[in-house]
GROMACS .gro file of C-alpha atoms in nm:
model
  120
    1UNK     CA    1  -0.003   0.001   0.000
    2UNK     CA    2   0.301   0.239   0.078
    3UNK     CA    3   0.428   0.181  -0.256
    4UNK     CA    4   0.086   0.241  -0.436
    5UNK     CA    5   0.044   0.586  -0.305
    6UNK     CA    6   0.357   0.745  -0.465
    7UNK     CA    7   0.287   0.569  -0.789
    8UNK     CA    8  -0.079   0.694  -0.795
    9UNK     CA    9   0.059   1.057  -0.689
   10UNK     CA   10   0.313   1.042  -0.970
   11UNK     CA   11   0.073   0.892  -1.215
   12UNK     CA   12  -0.204   1.168  -1.139
   13UNK     CA   13   0.059   1.447  -1.179
   14UNK     CA   14   0.162   1.308  -1.501
   15UNK     CA   15  -0.207   1.301  -1.629
   16UNK     CA   16  -0.252   1.656  -1.510
   17UNK     CA   17   0.038   1.771  -1.719
   18UNK     CA   18  -0.115   1.646  -2.044
   19UNK     CA   19  -0.471   1.768  -1.959
   20UNK     CA   20  -0.596   2.052  -2.155
   21UNK     CA   21  -0.897   2.266  -2.121
   22UNK     CA   22  -1.143   2.420  -2.375
   23UNK     CA   23  -1.105   2.791  -2.345
   24UNK     CA   24  -1.266   3.068  -2.525
   25UNK     CA   25  -1.047   3.388  -2.555
   26UNK     CA   26  -1.308   3.650  -2.471
   27UNK     CA   27  -1.180   3.987  -2.401
   28UNK     CA   28  -1.411   4.185  -2.144
   29UNK     CA   29  -1.426   4.555  -2.090
   30UNK     CA   30  -1.415   4.658  -2.465
   31UNK     CA   31  -1.615   4.960  -2.431
   32UNK     CA   32  -1.431   5.283  -2.457
   33UNK     CA   33  -1.504   5.589  -2.222
   34UNK     CA   34  -1.665   5.877  -2.397
   35UNK     CA   35  -1.559   6.214  -2.259
   36UNK     CA   36  -1.803   6.415  -2.472
   37UNK     CA   37  -2.112   6.365  -2.668
   38UNK     CA   38  -2.082   6.345  -3.038
   39UNK     CA   39  -2.327   6.482  -3.301
   40UNK     CA   40  -2.265   6.285  -3.616
   41UNK     CA   41  -2.359   6.417  -3.962
   42UNK     CA   42  -2.268   6.300  -4.292
   43UNK     CA   43  -2.162   6.435  -4.636
   44UNK     CA   44  -2.283   6.222  -4.935
   45UNK     CA   45  -2.118   6.192  -5.282
   46UNK     CA   46  -2.202   5.946  -5.557
   47UNK     CA   47  -1.980   5.651  -5.409
   48UNK     CA   48  -1.932   5.756  -5.036
   49UNK     CA   49  -2.094   5.846  -4.721
   50UNK     CA   50  -1.842   6.029  -4.519
   51UNK     CA   51  -1.940   6.068  -4.144
   52UNK     CA   52  -1.806   6.343  -3.923
   53UNK     CA   53  -1.848   6.486  -3.600
   54UNK     CA   54  -1.882   6.862  -3.486
   55UNK     CA   55  -1.648   7.103  -3.675
   56UNK     CA   56  -1.547   6.843  -3.931
   57UNK     CA   57  -1.737   6.924  -4.237
   58UNK     CA   58  -1.437   7.080  -4.404
   59UNK     CA   59  -1.223   6.756  -4.336
   60UNK     CA   60  -1.532   6.523  -4.416
   61UNK     CA   61  -1.574   6.686  -4.766
   62UNK     CA   62  -1.201   6.670  -4.838
   63UNK     CA   63  -1.180   6.296  -4.770
   64UNK     CA   64  -1.502   6.254  -4.973
   65UNK     CA   65  -1.353   6.432  -5.264
   66UNK     CA   66  -0.997   6.245  -5.238
   67UNK     CA   67  -1.199   5.911  -5.200
   68UNK     CA   68  -1.385   5.969  -5.527
   69UNK     CA   69  -1.053   6.059  -5.714
   70UNK     CA   70  -0.898   5.753  -5.579
   71UNK     CA   71  -1.177   5.511  -5.621
   72UNK     CA   72  -1.070   5.346  -5.951
   73UNK     CA   73  -0.710   5.289  -5.837
   74UNK     CA   74  -0.873   5.138  -5.493
   75UNK     CA   75  -1.109   4.929  -5.694
   76UNK     CA   76  -0.798   4.797  -5.902
   77UNK     CA   77  -0.581   4.739  -5.598
   78UNK     CA   78  -0.853   4.528  -5.397
   79UNK     CA   79  -0.979   4.382  -5.750
   80UNK     CA   80  -1.342   4.440  -5.660
   81UNK     CA   81  -1.588   4.689  -5.770
   82UNK     CA   82  -1.813   4.879  -5.515
   83UNK     CA   83  -2.189   4.795  -5.539
   84UNK     CA   84  -2.311   5.048  -5.323
   85UNK     CA   85  -2.201   5.361  -5.117
   86UNK     CA   86  -1.888   5.294  -4.909
   87UNK     CA   87  -1.909   5.435  -4.540
   88UNK     CA   88  -1.608   5.645  -4.423
   89UNK     CA   89  -1.564   5.769  -4.048
   90UNK     CA   90  -1.359   6.085  -4.018
   91UNK     CA   91  -1.237   6.192  -3.661
   92UNK     CA   92  -1.114   6.550  -3.601
   93UNK     CA   93  -0.829   6.412  -3.403
   94UNK     CA   94  -0.677   6.094  -3.241
   95UNK     CA   95  -0.838   6.147  -2.901
   96UNK     CA   96  -1.195   6.135  -3.065
   97UNK     CA   97  -1.089   5.800  -3.250
   98UNK     CA   98  -0.988   5.677  -2.905
   99UNK     CA   99  -1.321   5.726  -2.772
  100UNK     CA  100  -1.517   5.534  -3.044
  101UNK     CA  101  -1.611   5.178  -3.032
  102UNK     CA  102  -1.606   5.140  -3.407
  103UNK     CA  103  -1.339   4.876  -3.495
  104UNK     CA  104  -1.296   4.729  -3.155
  105UNK     CA  105  -1.103   4.393  -3.171
  106UNK     CA  106  -0.994   4.437  -3.549
  107UNK     CA  107  -0.610   4.406  -3.525
  108UNK     CA  108  -0.564   4.517  -3.899
  109UNK     CA  109  -0.709   4.856  -3.863
  110UNK     CA  110  -0.500   5.133  -3.952
  111UNK     CA  111  -0.465   5.368  -3.664
  112UNK     CA  112  -0.141   5.544  -3.766
  113UNK     CA  113  -0.172   5.911  -3.724
  114UNK     CA  114  -0.145   6.103  -4.049
  115UNK     CA  115  -0.009   5.826  -4.247
  116UNK     CA  116  -0.149   5.736  -4.596
  117UNK     CA  117  -0.239   5.387  -4.628
  118UNK     CA  118   0.048   5.179  -4.773
  119UNK     CA  119   0.334   5.395  -4.675
  120UNK     CA  120   0.566   5.259  -4.407
   0.00000   0.00000   0.00000
């Protein structure tokens, strides 16, 4: 009996080393704190809806115009033609973007300040 207890203990420990559990990788607390209330408006062109918040009309129009000019090269690059209007969200500054829940959990999202997509 005295020899059996150490063998069972060692055997149990060996089994525990190989045991695996089913785990979901759920990230909690993904809501961001909003320090101000945003009033969203949009500027519509033929192919784009550009959403912007207060004092962002000029930037929203500029982004929509550049997007319209670049649409053919974007469609060629992604090898897909747009079937409906594309939504673009424009923030006035980086802090406003940090308060948004848009795109949470998307690792590929481009969050570089002031860079053009594709430049490194």
